[in-house]
XYZ file of C-alpha atoms in Angstrom:
451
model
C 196.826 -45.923 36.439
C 199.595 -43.258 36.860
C 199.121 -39.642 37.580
C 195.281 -39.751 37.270
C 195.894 -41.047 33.543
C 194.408 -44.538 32.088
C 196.057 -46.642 30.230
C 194.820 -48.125 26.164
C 194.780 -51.628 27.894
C 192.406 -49.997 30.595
C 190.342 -47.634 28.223
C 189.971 -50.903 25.674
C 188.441 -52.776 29.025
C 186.040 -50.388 29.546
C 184.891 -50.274 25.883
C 184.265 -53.505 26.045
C 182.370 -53.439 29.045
C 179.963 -50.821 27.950
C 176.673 -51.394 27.373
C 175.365 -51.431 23.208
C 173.583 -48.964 21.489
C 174.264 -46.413 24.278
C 172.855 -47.707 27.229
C 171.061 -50.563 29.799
C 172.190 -53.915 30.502
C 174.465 -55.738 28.519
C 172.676 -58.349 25.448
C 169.923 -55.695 25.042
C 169.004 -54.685 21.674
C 167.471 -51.611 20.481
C 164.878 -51.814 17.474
C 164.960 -48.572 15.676
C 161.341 -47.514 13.973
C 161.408 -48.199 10.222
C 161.657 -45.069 8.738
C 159.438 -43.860 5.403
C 161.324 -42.809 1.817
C 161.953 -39.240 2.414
C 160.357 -39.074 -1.042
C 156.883 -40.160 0.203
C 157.456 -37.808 3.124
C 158.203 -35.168 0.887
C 155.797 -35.717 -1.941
C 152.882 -35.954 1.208
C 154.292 -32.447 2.184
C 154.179 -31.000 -1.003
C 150.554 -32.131 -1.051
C 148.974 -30.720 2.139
C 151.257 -27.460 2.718
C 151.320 -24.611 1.373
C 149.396 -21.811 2.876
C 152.139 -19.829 3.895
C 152.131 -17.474 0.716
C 150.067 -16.608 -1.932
C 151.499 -18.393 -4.785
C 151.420 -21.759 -2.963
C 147.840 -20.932 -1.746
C 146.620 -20.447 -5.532
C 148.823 -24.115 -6.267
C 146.993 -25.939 -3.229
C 143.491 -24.520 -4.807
C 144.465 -26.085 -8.200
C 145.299 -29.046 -6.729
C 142.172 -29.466 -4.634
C 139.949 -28.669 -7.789
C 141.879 -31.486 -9.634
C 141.384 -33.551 -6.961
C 137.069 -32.723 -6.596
C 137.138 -32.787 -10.984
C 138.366 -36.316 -10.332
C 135.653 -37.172 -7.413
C 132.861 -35.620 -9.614
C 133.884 -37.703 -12.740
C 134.407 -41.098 -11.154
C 130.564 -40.560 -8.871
C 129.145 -39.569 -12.652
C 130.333 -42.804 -14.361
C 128.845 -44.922 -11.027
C 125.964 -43.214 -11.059
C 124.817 -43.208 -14.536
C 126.297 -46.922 -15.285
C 124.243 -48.095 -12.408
C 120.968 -46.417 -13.729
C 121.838 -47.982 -16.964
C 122.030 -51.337 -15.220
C 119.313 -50.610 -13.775
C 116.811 -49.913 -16.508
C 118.133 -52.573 -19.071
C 117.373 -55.090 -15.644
C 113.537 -53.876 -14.984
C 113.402 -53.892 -19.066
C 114.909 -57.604 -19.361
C 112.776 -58.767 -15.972
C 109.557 -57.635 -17.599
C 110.502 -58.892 -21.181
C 111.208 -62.318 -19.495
C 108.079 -62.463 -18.014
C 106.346 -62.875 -21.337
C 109.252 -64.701 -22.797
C 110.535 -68.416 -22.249
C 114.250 -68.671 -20.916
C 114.880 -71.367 -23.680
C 112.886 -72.221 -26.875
C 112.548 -75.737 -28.921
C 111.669 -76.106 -32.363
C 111.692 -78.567 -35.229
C 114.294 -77.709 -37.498
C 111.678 -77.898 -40.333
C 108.924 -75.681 -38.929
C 106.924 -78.720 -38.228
C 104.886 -79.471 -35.275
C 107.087 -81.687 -32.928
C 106.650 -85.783 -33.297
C 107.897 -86.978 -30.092
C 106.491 -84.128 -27.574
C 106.608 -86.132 -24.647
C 109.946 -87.980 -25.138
C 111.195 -84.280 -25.708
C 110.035 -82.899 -22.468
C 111.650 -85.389 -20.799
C 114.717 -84.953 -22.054
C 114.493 -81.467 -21.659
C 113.383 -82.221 -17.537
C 116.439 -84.280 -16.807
C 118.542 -81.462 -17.159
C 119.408 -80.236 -13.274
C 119.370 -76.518 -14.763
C 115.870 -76.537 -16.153
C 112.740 -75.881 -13.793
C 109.523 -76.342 -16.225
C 108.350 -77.296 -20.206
C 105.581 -76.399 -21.344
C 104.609 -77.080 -25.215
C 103.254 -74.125 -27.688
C 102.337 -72.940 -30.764
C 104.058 -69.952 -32.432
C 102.599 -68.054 -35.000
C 101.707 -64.600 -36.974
C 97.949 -62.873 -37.763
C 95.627 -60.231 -38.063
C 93.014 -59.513 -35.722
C 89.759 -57.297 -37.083
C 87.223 -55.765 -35.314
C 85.054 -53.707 -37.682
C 87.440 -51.325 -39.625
C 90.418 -51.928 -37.609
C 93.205 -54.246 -38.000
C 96.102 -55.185 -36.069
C 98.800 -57.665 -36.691
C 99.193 -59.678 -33.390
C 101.967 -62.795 -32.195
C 99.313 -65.629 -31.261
C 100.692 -68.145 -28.876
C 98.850 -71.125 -28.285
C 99.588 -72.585 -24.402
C 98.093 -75.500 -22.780
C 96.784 -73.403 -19.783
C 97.762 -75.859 -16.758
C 101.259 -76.223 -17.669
C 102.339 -72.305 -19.217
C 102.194 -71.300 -15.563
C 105.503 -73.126 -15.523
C 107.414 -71.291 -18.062
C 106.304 -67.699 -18.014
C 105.583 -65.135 -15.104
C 102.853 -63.669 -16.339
C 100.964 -66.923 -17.200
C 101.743 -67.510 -13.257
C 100.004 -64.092 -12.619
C 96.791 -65.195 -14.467
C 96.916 -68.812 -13.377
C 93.520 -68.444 -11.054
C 92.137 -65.921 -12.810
C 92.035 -65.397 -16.882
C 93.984 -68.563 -18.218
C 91.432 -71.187 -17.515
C 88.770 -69.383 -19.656
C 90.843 -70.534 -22.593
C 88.587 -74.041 -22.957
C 89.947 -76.125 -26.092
C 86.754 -75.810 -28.877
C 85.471 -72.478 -27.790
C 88.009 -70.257 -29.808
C 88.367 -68.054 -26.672
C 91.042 -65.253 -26.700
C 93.453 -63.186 -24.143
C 94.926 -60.237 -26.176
C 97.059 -57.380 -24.626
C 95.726 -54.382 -22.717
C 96.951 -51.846 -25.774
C 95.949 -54.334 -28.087
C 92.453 -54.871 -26.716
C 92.079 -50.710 -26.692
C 93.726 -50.477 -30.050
C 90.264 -52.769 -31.542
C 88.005 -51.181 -29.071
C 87.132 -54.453 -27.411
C 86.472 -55.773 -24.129
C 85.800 -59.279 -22.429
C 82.666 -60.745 -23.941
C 83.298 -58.893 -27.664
C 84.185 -60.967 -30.682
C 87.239 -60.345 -32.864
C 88.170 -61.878 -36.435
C 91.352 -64.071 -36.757
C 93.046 -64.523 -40.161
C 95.696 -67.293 -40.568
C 97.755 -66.143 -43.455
C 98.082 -69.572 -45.016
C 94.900 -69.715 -46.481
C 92.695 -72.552 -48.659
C 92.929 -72.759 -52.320
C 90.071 -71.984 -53.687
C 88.608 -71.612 -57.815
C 88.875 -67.711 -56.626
C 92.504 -67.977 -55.731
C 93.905 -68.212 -51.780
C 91.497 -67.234 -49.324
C 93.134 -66.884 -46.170
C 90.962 -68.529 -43.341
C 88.733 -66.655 -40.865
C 88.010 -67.298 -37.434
C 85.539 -66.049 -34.965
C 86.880 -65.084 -31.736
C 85.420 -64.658 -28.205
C 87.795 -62.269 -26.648
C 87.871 -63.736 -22.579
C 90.160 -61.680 -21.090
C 93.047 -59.419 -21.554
C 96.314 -58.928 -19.491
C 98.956 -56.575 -19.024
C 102.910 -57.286 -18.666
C 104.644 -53.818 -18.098
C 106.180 -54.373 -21.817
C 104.583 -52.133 -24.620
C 106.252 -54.301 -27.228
C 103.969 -57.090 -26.302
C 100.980 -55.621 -24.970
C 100.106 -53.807 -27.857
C 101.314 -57.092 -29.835
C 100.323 -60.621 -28.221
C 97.270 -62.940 -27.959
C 97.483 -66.571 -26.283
C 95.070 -68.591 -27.070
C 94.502 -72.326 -26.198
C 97.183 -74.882 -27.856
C 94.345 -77.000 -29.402
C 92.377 -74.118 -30.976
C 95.725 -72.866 -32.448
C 96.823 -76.442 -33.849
C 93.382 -76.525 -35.767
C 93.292 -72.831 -37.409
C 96.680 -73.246 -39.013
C 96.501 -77.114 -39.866
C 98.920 -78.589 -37.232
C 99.172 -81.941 -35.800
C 100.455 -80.704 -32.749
C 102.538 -77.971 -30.866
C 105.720 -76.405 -32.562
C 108.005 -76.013 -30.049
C 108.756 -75.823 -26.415
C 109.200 -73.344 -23.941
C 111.765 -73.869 -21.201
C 112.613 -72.306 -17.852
C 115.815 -72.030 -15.990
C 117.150 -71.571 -12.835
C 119.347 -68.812 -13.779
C 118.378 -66.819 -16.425
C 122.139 -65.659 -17.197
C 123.093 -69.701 -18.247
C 120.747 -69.491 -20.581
C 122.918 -69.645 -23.563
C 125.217 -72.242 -21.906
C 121.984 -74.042 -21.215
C 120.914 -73.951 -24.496
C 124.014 -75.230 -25.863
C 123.722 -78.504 -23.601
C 120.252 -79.253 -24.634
C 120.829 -79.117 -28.205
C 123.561 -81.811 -27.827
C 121.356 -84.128 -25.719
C 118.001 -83.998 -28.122
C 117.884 -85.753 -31.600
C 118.659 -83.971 -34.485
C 116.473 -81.874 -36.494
C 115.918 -79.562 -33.039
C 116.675 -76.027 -33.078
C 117.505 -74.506 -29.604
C 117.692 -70.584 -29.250
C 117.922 -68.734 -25.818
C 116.367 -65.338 -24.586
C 119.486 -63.208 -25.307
C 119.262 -64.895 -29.345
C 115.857 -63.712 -30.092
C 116.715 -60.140 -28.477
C 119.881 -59.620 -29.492
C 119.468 -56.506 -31.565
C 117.918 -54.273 -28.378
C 120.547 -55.820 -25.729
C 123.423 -55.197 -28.708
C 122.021 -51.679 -28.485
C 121.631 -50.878 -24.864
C 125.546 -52.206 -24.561
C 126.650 -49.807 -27.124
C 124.804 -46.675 -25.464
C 126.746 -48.158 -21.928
C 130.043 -48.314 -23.837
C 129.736 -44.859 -25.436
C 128.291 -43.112 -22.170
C 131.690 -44.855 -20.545
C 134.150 -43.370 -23.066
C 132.056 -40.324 -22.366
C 132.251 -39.946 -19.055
C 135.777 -41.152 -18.960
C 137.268 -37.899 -20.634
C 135.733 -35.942 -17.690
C 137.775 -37.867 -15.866
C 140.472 -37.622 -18.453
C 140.233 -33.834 -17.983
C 140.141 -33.542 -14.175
C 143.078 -35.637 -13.864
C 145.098 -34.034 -16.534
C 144.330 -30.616 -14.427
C 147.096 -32.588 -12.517
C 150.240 -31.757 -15.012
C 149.473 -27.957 -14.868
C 149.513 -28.212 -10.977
C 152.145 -30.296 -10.631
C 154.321 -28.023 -13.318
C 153.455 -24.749 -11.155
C 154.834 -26.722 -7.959
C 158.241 -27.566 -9.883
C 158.677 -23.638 -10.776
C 157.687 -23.042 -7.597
C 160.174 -25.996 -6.129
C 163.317 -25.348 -8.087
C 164.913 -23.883 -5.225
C 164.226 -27.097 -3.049
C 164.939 -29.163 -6.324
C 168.682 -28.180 -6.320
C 169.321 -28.280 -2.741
C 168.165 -31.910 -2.135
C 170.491 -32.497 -5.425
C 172.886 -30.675 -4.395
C 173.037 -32.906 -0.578
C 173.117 -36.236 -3.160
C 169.506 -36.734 -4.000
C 168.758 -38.883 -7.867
C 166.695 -37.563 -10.392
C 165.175 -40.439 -10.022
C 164.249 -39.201 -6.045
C 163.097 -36.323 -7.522
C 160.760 -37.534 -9.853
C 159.893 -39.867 -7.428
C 158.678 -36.821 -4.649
C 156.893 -35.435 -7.430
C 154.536 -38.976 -8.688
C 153.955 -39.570 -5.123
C 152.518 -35.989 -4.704
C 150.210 -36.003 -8.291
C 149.275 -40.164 -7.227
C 148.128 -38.698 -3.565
C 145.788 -36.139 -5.309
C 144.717 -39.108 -7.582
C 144.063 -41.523 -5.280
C 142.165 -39.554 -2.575
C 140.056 -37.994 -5.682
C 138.878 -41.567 -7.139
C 138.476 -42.727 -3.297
C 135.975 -39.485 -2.626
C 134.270 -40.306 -6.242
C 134.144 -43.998 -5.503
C 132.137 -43.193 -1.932
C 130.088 -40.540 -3.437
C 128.725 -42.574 -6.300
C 128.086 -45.752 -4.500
C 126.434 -43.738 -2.158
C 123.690 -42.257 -4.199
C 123.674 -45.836 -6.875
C 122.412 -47.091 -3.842
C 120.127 -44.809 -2.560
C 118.718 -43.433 -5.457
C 115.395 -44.894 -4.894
C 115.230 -41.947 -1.648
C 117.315 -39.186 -3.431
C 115.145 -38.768 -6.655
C 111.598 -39.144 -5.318
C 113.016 -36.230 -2.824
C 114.439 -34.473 -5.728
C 111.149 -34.396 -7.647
C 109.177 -33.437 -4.593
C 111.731 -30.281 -4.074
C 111.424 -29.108 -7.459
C 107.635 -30.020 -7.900
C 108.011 -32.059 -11.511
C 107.856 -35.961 -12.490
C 111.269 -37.164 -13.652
C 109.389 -40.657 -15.567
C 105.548 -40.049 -16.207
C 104.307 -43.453 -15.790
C 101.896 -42.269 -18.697
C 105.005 -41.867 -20.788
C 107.803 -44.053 -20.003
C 107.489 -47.738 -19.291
C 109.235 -47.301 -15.733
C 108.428 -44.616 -13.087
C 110.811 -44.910 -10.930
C 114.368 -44.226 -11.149
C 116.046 -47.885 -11.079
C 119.934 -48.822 -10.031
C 122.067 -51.959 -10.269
C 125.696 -51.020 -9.145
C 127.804 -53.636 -10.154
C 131.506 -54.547 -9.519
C 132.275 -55.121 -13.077
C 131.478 -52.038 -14.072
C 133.238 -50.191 -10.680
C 136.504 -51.700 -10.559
C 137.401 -50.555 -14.266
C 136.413 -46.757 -13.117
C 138.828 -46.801 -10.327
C 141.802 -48.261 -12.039
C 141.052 -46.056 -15.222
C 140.338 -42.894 -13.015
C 144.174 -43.802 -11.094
C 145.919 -44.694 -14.393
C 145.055 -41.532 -15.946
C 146.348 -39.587 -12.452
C 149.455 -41.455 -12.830
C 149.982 -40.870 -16.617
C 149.487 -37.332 -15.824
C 152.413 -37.010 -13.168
C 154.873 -38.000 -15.774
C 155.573 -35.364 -17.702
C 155.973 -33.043 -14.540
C 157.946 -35.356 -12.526
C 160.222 -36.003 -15.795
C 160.916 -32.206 -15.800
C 161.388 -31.750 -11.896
C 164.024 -34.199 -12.217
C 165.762 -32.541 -15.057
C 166.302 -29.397 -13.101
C 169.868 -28.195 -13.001
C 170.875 -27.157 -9.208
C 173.703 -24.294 -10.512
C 171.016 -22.667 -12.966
C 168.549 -23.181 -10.052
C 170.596 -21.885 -7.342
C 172.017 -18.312 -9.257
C 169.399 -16.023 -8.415
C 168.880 -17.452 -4.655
């Protein structure tokens, strides 16, 4: 060193002796924090300011109502797609408790020739549960001046219990009254009080193949004890079935045996996969059908009143989230200024339109995430909020004199929530296009004049 000056050799030395990254021992290494997209940061910012002056007030109360339209829509479509569930389940449990799973016929409409080897077969499947044998047929019941067409089903009374839920109901009580030669009967509840009978009366059963007689085709008449009646929660067959015993049937319309077999399942949604297997394992000449075959025109119907109350409810969606291209235009006018400086200091268009999607896909996202905990919260609680409801405003929402349900019932299911969410963000994002497009078109001179 001369005259209080170092020399480069010296001032090199001590560069290299210095510590990195500003300071502490030598080999230490400084991790700097990962820093967010200034677009996200910006686009967030656009989102949750703006109270400083009117105009951005009156943008920030747009966006918030786009943002509740969106909650609103998404809770409707949970809500009312789980009520749907709901009802077409209590509607399909209650059919299915008069109804086999599975069904066996002969292909000709002839009693069956090998019953037992066919419930055998049918037994070795791991699926099924129970058989039980039957007789299917169509009549007219008369008492007096009255006449009904009825569905008689003849069961063997020990093994129906298997099969059906409501023979399991009446297994100790009405079902072994059916005794094979005493022509006993067990109609419906609305059927019985359509005749005007009760337990003890007698009723008049015509078989419509009747005997040939010189006079022409007399259908044949049988006396009937009516033994007991029953009720299933299901209109359609209350006012519509009697079961009588197997044997009794077999002899009033001339067959050697039972026509067909009823089947039960463990799951009641295999049915038609079920179904499928059995009719390759049993000889041929055996017609299989499944539960969802021999309803198919009212489930058919109840999915097209879901599908259309989707596409309904969807365009309030559609609407709320659209709301989002009027806000997000207002905040570009509003923005132009900022829009040309951050081009001006090197910022893409595609930055800009980036800022601008992340703000409209914030408002999206936290609406459908409000909506999606809103209407799971009252799907699954419904059962508290409408009894509370009708107790506040003092009227019955399902008369259990008028509807076949009175209560309010709910299935939420993830098949039908998933598809609301990504629609409900898909239309949020489709409607920050547009906006974003335009924000990133601005020109910074043209932008910049009046400022």
């Amino acid at each position: 060193m001369e005259g209080g000056r170092q020399s480069p050799a010296g001032r090199r030395d001590r560069r290299a002796a210095a510590p990195p990254h500003g300071g502490g021992p030598p080999g230490d290494v400084t991790i700097r924090p990962m820093q967010m997209p200034y677009e996200l940061l910006l686009g967030w910012r656009y989102t949750r300011a703006g109270r400083a002056t009117r105009r951005n007030g009156f943008i920030s109360f747009i966006s918030g109502v786009s943002m509740l339209g969106i909650a609103l829509g998404v809770a409707a479509l949970i809500v009312v797609l789980s009520v749907m569930n709901g009802f077409q389940k209590e509607v399909r449990d209650r059919m299915l408790g008069v109804l086999s799973h599975i069904e066996v016929f002969d292909d000709g409409g002839q009693a069956l020739q090998d019953l037992s080897g066919t419930i055998a077969t049918i037994e070795r499947h791991p699926e099924v549960l129970g058989a039980a044998p039957f007789v299917a047929a169509q009549g007219l019941l008369a008492r007096g001046e009255d006449m009904k067409g009825v569905m008689l089903r003849g069961i063997d009374p020990a093994q129906e219990p298997k099969v059906t839920d409501l023979a399991r109901d009446l297994a100790d009580t009405t079902l072994p009254r059916l005794v094979p030669g005493e022509f006993g009967i067990l109609l419906g509840l609305d059927l019985a009080r359509g005749l005007g009978v009760g337990v003890g009366d007698s009723v008049t059963l015509m078989a419509p193949s009747g005997q040939v007689t010189p006079a022409g085709v007399v259908p044949r008449v049988r006396q009937m004890t009516v033994v007991g009646t029953f009720s299933s929660g299901h209109y359609e067959y209350d006012s519509a079935l009697a079961m009588l015993h197997m044997d009794d049937a077999a002899r009033i319309f001339r067959l050697e045996g039972p026509s067909g077999v009823r089947v039960k399942i463990r799951d009641q949604q295999d049915a038609r996969a079920v179904a499928l297997e059995l009719a390759g394992q049993l000889p041929p000449g055996m017609y299989v059908t499944d539960w969802t075959r021999q309803n198919r025109n009212w489930f058919a119907a109840v999915q097209l009143e879901k599908r259309m109350m989707f596409i309904i409810l969807t365009l309030i969606v559609a609407v709320a989230a659209f709301n989002l291209v009027s806000t997000l235009v207002m905040t570009v006018t509003d923005k132009r200024a900022d829009i040309a400086i951050l081009r001006t200091l090197g910022a893409s268009p595609r930055s800009i339109m980036g800022i601008f999607m992340v703000q409209g896909a914030t408002v999206g996202v936290v609406g459908t995430g409000l909506g999606l905990l809103l209407g799971l919260a009252i799907a699954f609680n419904i059962d508290t909020i409408v009894p509370a409801l009708e107790s506040l405003v003092g009227a019955k929402f399902l008369p259990q004199d008028i509807y076949l349900i009175n209560r309010m019932p709910s299935d939420p299911q993830r098949g039908d929530i998933l598809p609301i969410a990504v629609i409900s963000l898909i239309l949020a994002f489709v409607a920050t296009l547009y906006p974003s497009w335009r924000a990133s078109r601005v020109n910074p001179a043209e932008a910049l004049r009046y400022e």
